């Protein structure tokens, strides 16, 4: 026994060395990632899939028939039937590729969801003349035919019954905000007289179909263009609103997007826009483009500071301004008083224009008033008749 054994009699056998691997966990992770990248690179080179595995669907696009010669009369395809149209469906699904946005009224806090189609509707119905359309990256928008026919002329309706007194008081009523609510739009189409002009917002689904149905029933149609109010963005008219802070090119691009939502309208009308219509720099290019495309501009009369009348005169834009916002206070009594004031104005100056929103109470009071208007010697006419009257005056 050695001296060392005597000095450490109680020591156990020496522990064996711990097994160690030649690489760490980080090396393993790096190896797995490297292998994944190699597999991905090999697949990218050998598999022909430029979409990177995204799901695809194949759709057939039928060729459109060639447009008629521009020398033919633009009116021959515009006489729609006055037969009843199919009621709008509240449960209609959004168009494919569309998206839903929420519009918040800054004054009331009311929220409303609307569907914006993914692309302009291509179906042409209700007697829309394709020669009056120009292709753009947003879709098809109005234009003037080389023969000089304008959309405001081609889509205008009769100015009133033949038996109406030529010098009697005439009134044009515009009901706006249509196309967003299917039930409200159906109510307006079912009850309002054909001489009432209907204005559609650019955010609803199936706008082309609804506008065509309105025109078949004898209504003139307007496009409402969202414009900047004073309390924007707390009070937001909706996506692609025309703004005083944007360059004219961008506002015109937004305007053309609005114009491409549907076709067959005689003109455009502001939606809100109290600030925008006070800026000559912002509004002048818009009205010039409206005139260039052969359209009417209707000022809804909601802002006393609007410069639209002055600018329209300078740019020779067909123009109408409303004297009365009929449902500024949306109660039956207030609407009735506004209609009475409108009638008084028409008797005094020969013509008057009123606008209203597509509220159930507004539709009801307008329908009641219109039933007895003829008996009082008042003729209800479409809004283009007011433009013709203004031009002749």
C-alpha positions as a LaTeX table, in Angstrom:
\begin{tabular}{lrrr}
\hline
Residue & $x$ (\AA) & $y$ (\AA) & $z$ (\AA) \\
\hline
Unk1 & 0.00 & 0.00 & 0.00 \\
Unk2 & 1.41 & 3.30 & $-0.95$ \\
Unk3 & 1.61 & 6.37 & 1.15 \\
Unk4 & $-1.04$ & 8.02 & $-1.03$ \\
Unk5 & $-3.48$ & 5.21 & $-0.30$ \\
Unk6 & $-3.02$ & 5.68 & 3.42 \\
Unk7 & $-3.56$ & 9.43 & 3.16 \\
Unk8 & $-6.86$ & 9.02 & 1.30 \\
Unk9 & $-8.40$ & 5.83 & 2.66 \\
Unk10 & $-12.00$ & 6.98 & 2.36 \\
Unk11 & $-11.90$ & 8.38 & $-1.16$ \\
Unk12 & $-14.10$ & 6.61 & $-3.68$ \\
Unk13 & $-13.13$ & 5.69 & $-7.17$ \\
Unk14 & $-12.35$ & 8.60 & $-9.43$ \\
Unk15 & $-15.35$ & 9.88 & $-11.40$ \\
Unk16 & $-15.29$ & 9.28 & $-15.11$ \\
Unk17 & $-15.07$ & 12.30 & $-17.39$ \\
Unk18 & $-18.49$ & 13.78 & $-18.53$ \\
Unk19 & $-19.45$ & 13.08 & $-22.15$ \\
Unk20 & $-19.31$ & 16.26 & $-24.29$ \\
Unk21 & $-20.64$ & 16.82 & $-27.82$ \\
Unk22 & $-18.48$ & 18.39 & $-30.49$ \\
Unk23 & $-21.25$ & 21.02 & $-31.30$ \\
Unk24 & $-23.71$ & 23.22 & $-29.36$ \\
Unk25 & $-27.50$ & 23.81 & $-29.61$ \\
Unk26 & $-26.90$ & 27.01 & $-31.57$ \\
Unk27 & $-24.96$ & 24.98 & $-34.12$ \\
Unk28 & $-27.94$ & 22.62 & $-34.45$ \\
Unk29 & $-30.38$ & 25.52 & $-35.00$ \\
Unk30 & $-28.10$ & 27.08 & $-37.60$ \\
Unk31 & $-27.87$ & 23.77 & $-39.41$ \\
Unk32 & $-31.66$ & 23.33 & $-39.52$ \\
Unk33 & $-32.14$ & 26.86 & $-40.87$ \\
Unk34 & $-29.46$ & 26.31 & $-43.48$ \\
Unk35 & $-31.11$ & 23.08 & $-44.60$ \\
Unk36 & $-34.48$ & 24.88 & $-44.88$ \\
Unk37 & $-32.95$ & 27.64 & $-47.02$ \\
Unk38 & $-31.31$ & 25.10 & $-49.31$ \\
Unk39 & $-34.63$ & 23.25 & $-49.81$ \\
Unk40 & $-36.48$ & 26.54 & $-50.46$ \\
Unk41 & $-33.86$ & 27.66 & $-53.00$ \\
Unk42 & $-34.00$ & 24.34 & $-54.85$ \\
Unk43 & $-37.82$ & 24.55 & $-55.00$ \\
Unk44 & $-37.75$ & 28.15 & $-56.25$ \\
Unk45 & $-35.41$ & 27.15 & $-59.07$ \\
Unk46 & $-37.11$ & 23.91 & $-60.08$ \\
Unk47 & $-40.85$ & 24.73 & $-59.53$ \\
Unk48 & $-42.49$ & 27.21 & $-61.93$ \\
Unk49 & $-44.77$ & 29.21 & $-59.62$ \\
Unk50 & $-44.28$ & 32.99 & $-59.94$ \\
Unk51 & $-47.03$ & 33.64 & $-57.35$ \\
Unk52 & $-45.07$ & 31.88 & $-54.63$ \\
Unk53 & $-47.83$ & 29.46 & $-53.73$ \\
Unk54 & $-50.63$ & 32.04 & $-53.37$ \\
Unk55 & $-54.09$ & 30.62 & $-54.15$ \\
Unk56 & $-55.32$ & 31.58 & $-57.61$ \\
Unk57 & $-58.63$ & 31.42 & $-59.45$ \\
Unk58 & $-59.05$ & 31.50 & $-63.21$ \\
Unk59 & $-61.86$ & 33.66 & $-64.59$ \\
Unk60 & $-62.96$ & 34.05 & $-68.18$ \\
Unk61 & $-63.46$ & 37.59 & $-69.46$ \\
Unk62 & $-65.83$ & 37.69 & $-72.43$ \\
Unk63 & $-64.94$ & 40.10 & $-75.18$ \\
Unk64 & $-67.18$ & 43.15 & $-75.40$ \\
Unk65 & $-69.02$ & 43.81 & $-78.58$ \\
Unk66 & $-67.68$ & 46.70 & $-80.58$ \\
Unk67 & $-69.15$ & 50.08 & $-79.73$ \\
Unk68 & $-71.49$ & 51.74 & $-82.19$ \\
Unk69 & $-70.29$ & 54.45 & $-84.52$ \\
Unk70 & $-70.13$ & 57.84 & $-82.84$ \\
Unk71 & $-72.05$ & 59.32 & $-85.75$ \\
Unk72 & $-75.27$ & 57.63 & $-84.62$ \\
Unk73 & $-77.57$ & 59.54 & $-82.33$ \\
Unk74 & $-76.56$ & 59.14 & $-78.69$ \\
Unk75 & $-80.17$ & 59.21 & $-77.62$ \\
Unk76 & $-81.40$ & 56.14 & $-79.49$ \\
Unk77 & $-80.25$ & 53.74 & $-76.77$ \\
Unk78 & $-81.31$ & 55.85 & $-73.81$ \\
Unk79 & $-85.09$ & 55.45 & $-73.67$ \\
Unk80 & $-85.54$ & 53.14 & $-70.68$ \\
Unk81 & $-88.81$ & 51.36 & $-69.91$ \\
Unk82 & $-90.89$ & 52.72 & $-67.05$ \\
Unk83 & $-91.85$ & 49.27 & $-65.85$ \\
Unk84 & $-91.43$ & 48.25 & $-62.23$ \\
Unk85 & $-87.94$ & 47.32 & $-61.13$ \\
Unk86 & $-86.90$ & 44.56 & $-58.79$ \\
Unk87 & $-86.68$ & 45.69 & $-55.16$ \\
Unk88 & $-83.22$ & 46.10 & $-53.73$ \\
Unk89 & $-82.09$ & 43.32 & $-51.43$ \\
Unk90 & $-80.92$ & 44.18 & $-47.91$ \\
Unk91 & $-78.98$ & 40.96 & $-47.64$ \\
Unk92 & $-77.03$ & 41.38 & $-50.87$ \\
Unk93 & $-73.44$ & 40.24 & $-50.43$ \\
Unk94 & $-70.60$ & 42.67 & $-51.16$ \\
Unk95 & $-69.16$ & 42.41 & $-54.65$ \\
Unk96 & $-66.12$ & 40.20 & $-54.99$ \\
Unk97 & $-62.94$ & 42.05 & $-54.15$ \\
Unk98 & $-64.83$ & 44.77 & $-52.31$ \\
Unk99 & $-64.08$ & 46.03 & $-48.82$ \\
Unk100 & $-66.19$ & 47.37 & $-46.00$ \\
Unk101 & $-65.41$ & 50.71 & $-44.38$ \\
Unk102 & $-67.04$ & 52.55 & $-41.48$ \\
Unk103 & $-68.08$ & 56.17 & $-41.93$ \\
Unk104 & $-68.51$ & 58.17 & $-38.70$ \\
Unk105 & $-70.62$ & 61.33 & $-38.57$ \\
Unk106 & $-68.60$ & 63.76 & $-36.46$ \\
Unk107 & $-71.66$ & 65.71 & $-35.28$ \\
Unk108 & $-73.80$ & 62.78 & $-34.17$ \\
Unk109 & $-71.25$ & 60.00 & $-33.74$ \\
Unk110 & $-73.38$ & 57.73 & $-35.91$ \\
Unk111 & $-71.44$ & 54.86 & $-37.47$ \\
Unk112 & $-72.42$ & 53.34 & $-40.81$ \\
Unk113 & $-70.70$ & 50.51 & $-42.64$ \\
Unk114 & $-70.58$ & 50.74 & $-46.43$ \\
Unk115 & $-69.12$ & 48.45 & $-49.06$ \\
Unk116 & $-66.65$ & 49.84 & $-51.60$ \\
Unk117 & $-66.41$ & 47.64 & $-54.70$ \\
Unk118 & $-62.95$ & 46.37 & $-55.53$ \\
Unk119 & $-63.26$ & 47.65 & $-59.09$ \\
Unk120 & $-65.72$ & 49.63 & $-61.14$ \\
Unk121 & $-68.78$ & 47.70 & $-62.18$ \\
Unk122 & $-68.52$ & 46.77 & $-65.84$ \\
Unk123 & $-72.18$ & 45.98 & $-66.48$ \\
Unk124 & $-73.76$ & 48.66 & $-68.61$ \\
Unk125 & $-77.52$ & 48.82 & $-68.20$ \\
Unk126 & $-80.41$ & 51.25 & $-68.23$ \\
Unk127 & $-79.58$ & 52.59 & $-71.67$ \\
Unk128 & $-76.04$ & 53.84 & $-70.95$ \\
Unk129 & $-74.25$ & 54.80 & $-74.16$ \\
Unk130 & $-70.73$ & 53.34 & $-74.22$ \\
Unk131 & $-69.60$ & 56.05 & $-76.64$ \\
Unk132 & $-69.96$ & 58.49 & $-73.75$ \\
Unk133 & $-67.42$ & 56.54 & $-71.67$ \\
Unk134 & $-63.64$ & 56.86 & $-71.43$ \\
Unk135 & $-61.41$ & 54.06 & $-70.12$ \\
Unk136 & $-59.12$ & 55.02 & $-67.23$ \\
Unk137 & $-57.08$ & 53.09 & $-64.67$ \\
Unk138 & $-60.02$ & 53.51 & $-62.26$ \\
Unk139 & $-62.60$ & 52.27 & $-64.74$ \\
Unk140 & $-64.90$ & 53.99 & $-67.20$ \\
Unk141 & $-65.82$ & 57.64 & $-66.70$ \\
Unk142 & $-67.97$ & 60.07 & $-68.71$ \\
Unk143 & $-66.75$ & 61.99 & $-71.73$ \\
Unk144 & $-68.16$ & 64.14 & $-74.53$ \\
Unk145 & $-68.60$ & 62.41 & $-77.90$ \\
Unk146 & $-66.74$ & 63.88 & $-80.89$ \\
Unk147 & $-70.09$ & 64.91 & $-82.34$ \\
Unk148 & $-70.61$ & 67.14 & $-79.29$ \\
Unk149 & $-73.19$ & 65.06 & $-77.43$ \\
Unk150 & $-72.70$ & 65.39 & $-73.67$ \\
Unk151 & $-73.87$ & 63.04 & $-70.90$ \\
Unk152 & $-75.97$ & 65.87 & $-69.43$ \\
Unk153 & $-77.85$ & 66.05 & $-72.75$ \\
Unk154 & $-78.00$ & 62.34 & $-73.49$ \\
Unk155 & $-79.30$ & 61.25 & $-70.08$ \\
Unk156 & $-81.66$ & 64.19 & $-69.46$ \\
Unk157 & $-85.35$ & 63.40 & $-69.07$ \\
Unk158 & $-88.42$ & 65.28 & $-70.20$ \\
Unk159 & $-88.81$ & 68.65 & $-68.47$ \\
Unk160 & $-92.39$ & 67.90 & $-67.43$ \\
Unk161 & $-95.85$ & 67.02 & $-68.70$ \\
Unk162 & $-96.86$ & 68.59 & $-71.98$ \\
Unk163 & $-100.01$ & 70.04 & $-70.41$ \\
Unk164 & $-98.02$ & 72.04 & $-67.83$ \\
Unk165 & $-98.16$ & 75.80 & $-68.19$ \\
Unk166 & $-94.92$ & 76.92 & $-69.89$ \\
Unk167 & $-94.58$ & 79.93 & $-67.58$ \\
Unk168 & $-95.90$ & 78.26 & $-64.43$ \\
Unk169 & $-93.76$ & 77.64 & $-61.36$ \\
Unk170 & $-91.44$ & 74.64 & $-61.69$ \\
Unk171 & $-89.63$ & 72.83 & $-58.93$ \\
Unk172 & $-86.78$ & 70.31 & $-59.05$ \\
Unk173 & $-86.23$ & 68.09 & $-56.01$ \\
Unk174 & $-83.03$ & 66.08 & $-55.51$ \\
Unk175 & $-82.95$ & 63.23 & $-52.98$ \\
Unk176 & $-79.40$ & 62.16 & $-52.09$ \\
Unk177 & $-77.60$ & 59.52 & $-50.07$ \\
Unk178 & $-78.92$ & 56.60 & $-52.11$ \\
Unk179 & $-77.05$ & 53.37 & $-52.80$ \\
Unk180 & $-75.65$ & 52.82 & $-49.30$ \\
Unk181 & $-78.77$ & 51.36 & $-47.67$ \\
Unk182 & $-80.61$ & 48.85 & $-49.84$ \\
Unk183 & $-83.89$ & 49.32 & $-47.97$ \\
Unk184 & $-83.76$ & 53.12 & $-48.22$ \\
Unk185 & $-82.93$ & 52.94 & $-51.92$ \\
Unk186 & $-85.79$ & 50.51 & $-52.53$ \\
Unk187 & $-88.17$ & 52.82 & $-50.64$ \\
Unk188 & $-87.12$ & 55.81 & $-52.75$ \\
Unk189 & $-87.46$ & 53.89 & $-56.03$ \\
Unk190 & $-90.86$ & 52.55 & $-55.03$ \\
Unk191 & $-92.49$ & 55.78 & $-53.86$ \\
Unk192 & $-90.85$ & 58.93 & $-55.22$ \\
Unk193 & $-92.30$ & 60.42 & $-58.43$ \\
Unk194 & $-90.21$ & 59.92 & $-61.57$ \\
Unk195 & $-89.51$ & 63.66 & $-61.83$ \\
Unk196 & $-87.55$ & 63.58 & $-58.56$ \\
Unk197 & $-83.79$ & 63.41 & $-59.25$ \\
Unk198 & $-81.90$ & 60.72 & $-57.32$ \\
Unk199 & $-78.28$ & 61.20 & $-56.18$ \\
Unk200 & $-76.15$ & 58.14 & $-55.38$ \\
Unk201 & $-73.15$ & 58.03 & $-53.04$ \\
Unk202 & $-70.07$ & 56.30 & $-54.52$ \\
Unk203 & $-69.67$ & 53.75 & $-51.72$ \\
Unk204 & $-72.58$ & 51.34 & $-52.10$ \\
Unk205 & $-72.66$ & 47.90 & $-53.70$ \\
Unk206 & $-74.41$ & 47.24 & $-57.03$ \\
Unk207 & $-74.51$ & 50.94 & $-57.86$ \\
Unk208 & $-74.66$ & 50.33 & $-61.60$ \\
Unk209 & $-77.73$ & 48.14 & $-61.23$ \\
Unk210 & $-79.47$ & 50.56 & $-58.84$ \\
Unk211 & $-78.78$ & 53.60 & $-61.03$ \\
Unk212 & $-80.02$ & 51.74 & $-64.11$ \\
Unk213 & $-83.20$ & 50.79 & $-62.26$ \\
Unk214 & $-83.75$ & 54.41 & $-61.25$ \\
Unk215 & $-83.33$ & 55.59 & $-64.82$ \\
Unk216 & $-85.72$ & 52.94 & $-66.12$ \\
Unk217 & $-88.32$ & 54.35 & $-63.74$ \\
Unk218 & $-87.81$ & 57.80 & $-65.27$ \\
Unk219 & $-85.51$ & 59.42 & $-62.69$ \\
Unk220 & $-82.50$ & 61.50 & $-63.58$ \\
Unk221 & $-79.43$ & 60.37 & $-61.66$ \\
Unk222 & $-76.58$ & 62.30 & $-60.03$ \\
Unk223 & $-73.26$ & 61.16 & $-58.53$ \\
Unk224 & $-72.51$ & 62.56 & $-55.08$ \\
Unk225 & $-68.84$ & 63.50 & $-54.63$ \\
Unk226 & $-67.53$ & 63.62 & $-51.02$ \\
Unk227 & $-65.80$ & 66.94 & $-50.30$ \\
Unk228 & $-64.00$ & 68.28 & $-47.25$ \\
Unk229 & $-66.17$ & 69.86 & $-44.52$ \\
Unk230 & $-64.81$ & 72.36 & $-41.99$ \\
Unk231 & $-64.60$ & 69.78 & $-39.19$ \\
Unk232 & $-62.71$ & 67.18 & $-41.24$ \\
Unk233 & $-61.46$ & 64.60 & $-40.25$ \\
Unk234 & $-63.74$ & 64.48 & $-37.19$ \\
Unk235 & $-66.59$ & 64.58 & $-39.68$ \\
Unk236 & $-65.36$ & 62.36 & $-42.52$ \\
Unk237 & $-67.47$ & 62.07 & $-45.70$ \\
Unk238 & $-65.70$ & 58.83 & $-46.64$ \\
Unk239 & $-62.70$ & 57.36 & $-48.48$ \\
Unk240 & $-61.12$ & 59.43 & $-51.26$ \\
Unk241 & $-62.72$ & 62.67 & $-50.10$ \\
Unk242 & $-61.60$ & 65.72 & $-52.10$ \\
Unk243 & $-59.41$ & 67.86 & $-49.83$ \\
Unk244 & $-58.14$ & 71.44 & $-49.93$ \\
Unk245 & $-54.72$ & 70.19 & $-48.76$ \\
Unk246 & $-54.19$ & 67.94 & $-51.79$ \\
Unk247 & $-52.75$ & 69.03 & $-55.16$ \\
Unk248 & $-55.28$ & 69.35 & $-57.97$ \\
Unk249 & $-53.89$ & 66.26 & $-59.73$ \\
Unk250 & $-54.63$ & 64.09 & $-56.71$ \\
Unk251 & $-58.11$ & 65.54 & $-56.25$ \\
Unk252 & $-58.87$ & 64.88 & $-59.93$ \\
Unk253 & $-57.64$ & 61.32 & $-59.53$ \\
Unk254 & $-60.01$ & 60.90 & $-56.59$ \\
Unk255 & $-62.81$ & 62.49 & $-58.60$ \\
Unk256 & $-62.26$ & 60.03 & $-61.44$ \\
Unk257 & $-62.39$ & 57.15 & $-58.96$ \\
Unk258 & $-65.79$ & 58.44 & $-57.82$ \\
Unk259 & $-66.93$ & 58.85 & $-61.44$ \\
Unk260 & $-66.05$ & 55.25 & $-62.27$ \\
Unk261 & $-68.35$ & 53.71 & $-59.63$ \\
Unk262 & $-71.37$ & 53.69 & $-61.97$ \\
Unk263 & $-72.63$ & 55.38 & $-65.13$ \\
Unk264 & $-75.65$ & 57.10 & $-66.61$ \\
Unk265 & $-75.67$ & 60.22 & $-64.42$ \\
Unk266 & $-76.35$ & 63.72 & $-65.75$ \\
Unk267 & $-73.97$ & 65.37 & $-63.32$ \\
Unk268 & $-72.36$ & 65.46 & $-59.90$ \\
Unk269 & $-73.39$ & 67.02 & $-56.59$ \\
Unk270 & $-71.26$ & 67.81 & $-53.57$ \\
Unk271 & $-71.61$ & 65.66 & $-50.47$ \\
Unk272 & $-70.69$ & 67.92 & $-47.51$ \\
Unk273 & $-67.80$ & 70.12 & $-48.73$ \\
Unk274 & $-68.37$ & 73.35 & $-46.78$ \\
Unk275 & $-64.60$ & 73.96 & $-46.67$ \\
Unk276 & $-63.78$ & 72.60 & $-50.12$ \\
Unk277 & $-66.36$ & 74.75 & $-51.91$ \\
Unk278 & $-64.92$ & 77.91 & $-50.33$ \\
Unk279 & $-61.49$ & 77.29 & $-51.87$ \\
Unk280 & $-61.26$ & 78.53 & $-55.46$ \\
Unk281 & $-57.86$ & 76.88 & $-55.84$ \\
Unk282 & $-59.27$ & 73.47 & $-54.90$ \\
Unk283 & $-62.71$ & 73.71 & $-56.53$ \\
Unk284 & $-61.86$ & 75.34 & $-59.89$ \\
Unk285 & $-59.98$ & 72.32 & $-61.38$ \\
Unk286 & $-62.80$ & 70.02 & $-60.29$ \\
Unk287 & $-65.51$ & 72.11 & $-61.95$ \\
Unk288 & $-63.36$ & 72.47 & $-65.07$ \\
Unk289 & $-63.10$ & 68.68 & $-65.32$ \\
Unk290 & $-66.86$ & 68.33 & $-64.75$ \\
Unk291 & $-67.50$ & 70.74 & $-67.63$ \\
Unk292 & $-64.93$ & 69.00 & $-69.83$ \\
Unk293 & $-66.81$ & 65.72 & $-69.38$ \\
Unk294 & $-70.16$ & 67.24 & $-70.28$ \\
Unk295 & $-71.68$ & 67.01 & $-66.82$ \\
Unk296 & $-73.85$ & 69.24 & $-64.66$ \\
Unk297 & $-72.68$ & 70.41 & $-61.22$ \\
Unk298 & $-75.31$ & 70.74 & $-58.50$ \\
Unk299 & $-74.48$ & 72.74 & $-55.37$ \\
Unk300 & $-76.68$ & 71.35 & $-52.61$ \\
Unk301 & $-76.97$ & 74.79 & $-51.00$ \\
Unk302 & $-75.77$ & 73.62 & $-47.60$ \\
Unk303 & $-73.01$ & 76.27 & $-47.43$ \\
Unk304 & $-73.73$ & 79.97 & $-47.89$ \\
Unk305 & $-69.99$ & 80.56 & $-48.45$ \\
Unk306 & $-69.73$ & 78.28 & $-51.48$ \\
Unk307 & $-67.92$ & 79.73 & $-54.51$ \\
Unk308 & $-69.33$ & 77.10 & $-56.87$ \\
Unk309 & $-71.69$ & 79.50 & $-58.65$ \\
Unk310 & $-68.92$ & 82.02 & $-59.37$ \\
Unk311 & $-66.42$ & 79.37 & $-60.51$ \\
Unk312 & $-68.98$ & 77.52 & $-62.64$ \\
Unk313 & $-69.83$ & 80.73 & $-64.46$ \\
Unk314 & $-66.17$ & 81.38 & $-65.23$ \\
Unk315 & $-65.60$ & 77.84 & $-66.53$ \\
Unk316 & $-68.93$ & 77.54 & $-68.41$ \\
Unk317 & $-69.90$ & 74.57 & $-66.26$ \\
Unk318 & $-73.62$ & 73.69 & $-66.39$ \\
Unk319 & $-74.69$ & 74.64 & $-62.87$ \\
Unk320 & $-77.62$ & 74.50 & $-60.47$ \\
Unk321 & $-77.78$ & 75.63 & $-56.85$ \\
Unk322 & $-80.46$ & 74.52 & $-54.43$ \\
Unk323 & $-82.49$ & 77.18 & $-52.63$ \\
Unk324 & $-83.66$ & 74.90 & $-49.82$ \\
Unk325 & $-82.24$ & 71.99 & $-47.84$ \\
Unk326 & $-85.63$ & 70.47 & $-47.19$ \\
Unk327 & $-84.74$ & 68.27 & $-44.23$ \\
Unk328 & $-82.14$ & 70.40 & $-42.45$ \\
Unk329 & $-84.42$ & 69.68 & $-39.49$ \\
Unk330 & $-85.75$ & 66.18 & $-40.26$ \\
Unk331 & $-89.25$ & 66.44 & $-38.84$ \\
Unk332 & $-92.53$ & 66.32 & $-40.80$ \\
Unk333 & $-93.52$ & 69.87 & $-39.84$ \\
Unk334 & $-90.13$ & 71.35 & $-40.69$ \\
Unk335 & $-89.96$ & 69.56 & $-44.05$ \\
Unk336 & $-93.47$ & 70.74 & $-44.91$ \\
Unk337 & $-92.49$ & 74.35 & $-44.13$ \\
Unk338 & $-89.36$ & 74.03 & $-46.30$ \\
Unk339 & $-91.44$ & 72.70 & $-49.20$ \\
Unk340 & $-93.83$ & 75.64 & $-48.79$ \\
Unk341 & $-90.89$ & 78.08 & $-48.93$ \\
Unk342 & $-89.60$ & 76.30 & $-52.03$ \\
Unk343 & $-92.99$ & 76.66 & $-53.69$ \\
Unk344 & $-93.09$ & 80.36 & $-52.83$ \\
Unk345 & $-89.64$ & 80.84 & $-54.38$ \\
Unk346 & $-90.74$ & 79.03 & $-57.54$ \\
Unk347 & $-93.81$ & 81.26 & $-57.90$ \\
Unk348 & $-91.63$ & 84.34 & $-57.46$ \\
Unk349 & $-88.74$ & 83.45 & $-59.79$ \\
Unk350 & $-90.29$ & 80.75 & $-62.00$ \\
Unk351 & $-87.98$ & 77.98 & $-60.82$ \\
Unk352 & $-86.64$ & 76.59 & $-57.54$ \\
Unk353 & $-84.52$ & 73.62 & $-56.48$ \\
Unk354 & $-84.64$ & 71.73 & $-53.19$ \\
Unk355 & $-82.48$ & 68.91 & $-51.87$ \\
Unk356 & $-83.11$ & 66.29 & $-49.21$ \\
Unk357 & $-81.52$ & 63.17 & $-47.79$ \\
Unk358 & $-83.05$ & 59.76 & $-48.32$ \\
Unk359 & $-84.57$ & 59.64 & $-44.84$ \\
Unk360 & $-87.91$ & 57.84 & $-44.50$ \\
Unk361 & $-89.56$ & 61.02 & $-43.18$ \\
Unk362 & $-88.16$ & 63.07 & $-46.07$ \\
Unk363 & $-89.36$ & 60.60 & $-48.68$ \\
Unk364 & $-92.81$ & 60.48 & $-47.08$ \\
Unk365 & $-93.29$ & 64.27 & $-46.96$ \\
Unk366 & $-92.01$ & 64.78 & $-50.51$ \\
Unk367 & $-94.40$ & 62.12 & $-51.80$ \\
Unk368 & $-97.34$ & 63.75 & $-49.98$ \\
Unk369 & $-96.41$ & 67.21 & $-51.25$ \\
Unk370 & $-95.94$ & 66.05 & $-54.85$ \\
Unk371 & $-99.41$ & 64.44 & $-55.03$ \\
Unk372 & $-101.14$ & 67.82 & $-54.86$ \\
Unk373 & $-98.48$ & 69.97 & $-56.54$ \\
Unk374 & $-100.09$ & 69.84 & $-59.98$ \\
Unk375 & $-103.44$ & 70.89 & $-58.54$ \\
Unk376 & $-101.73$ & 73.98 & $-57.14$ \\
Unk377 & $-100.26$ & 74.77 & $-60.57$ \\
Unk378 & $-96.73$ & 73.61 & $-59.70$ \\
Unk379 & $-94.82$ & 71.34 & $-62.09$ \\
Unk380 & $-92.25$ & 68.92 & $-60.68$ \\
Unk381 & $-89.32$ & 68.61 & $-63.10$ \\
Unk382 & $-85.87$ & 66.90 & $-63.20$ \\
Unk383 & $-82.81$ & 68.88 & $-62.19$ \\
Unk384 & $-81.51$ & 69.34 & $-65.77$ \\
Unk385 & $-84.57$ & 71.48 & $-66.47$ \\
Unk386 & $-83.25$ & 73.90 & $-63.84$ \\
Unk387 & $-79.87$ & 73.99 & $-65.59$ \\
Unk388 & $-81.54$ & 74.77 & $-68.92$ \\
Unk389 & $-83.63$ & 77.47 & $-67.24$ \\
Unk390 & $-80.51$ & 79.03 & $-65.69$ \\
Unk391 & $-78.69$ & 79.00 & $-69.03$ \\
Unk392 & $-81.62$ & 80.61 & $-70.86$ \\
Unk393 & $-81.86$ & 83.28 & $-68.16$ \\
\hline
\end{tabular}
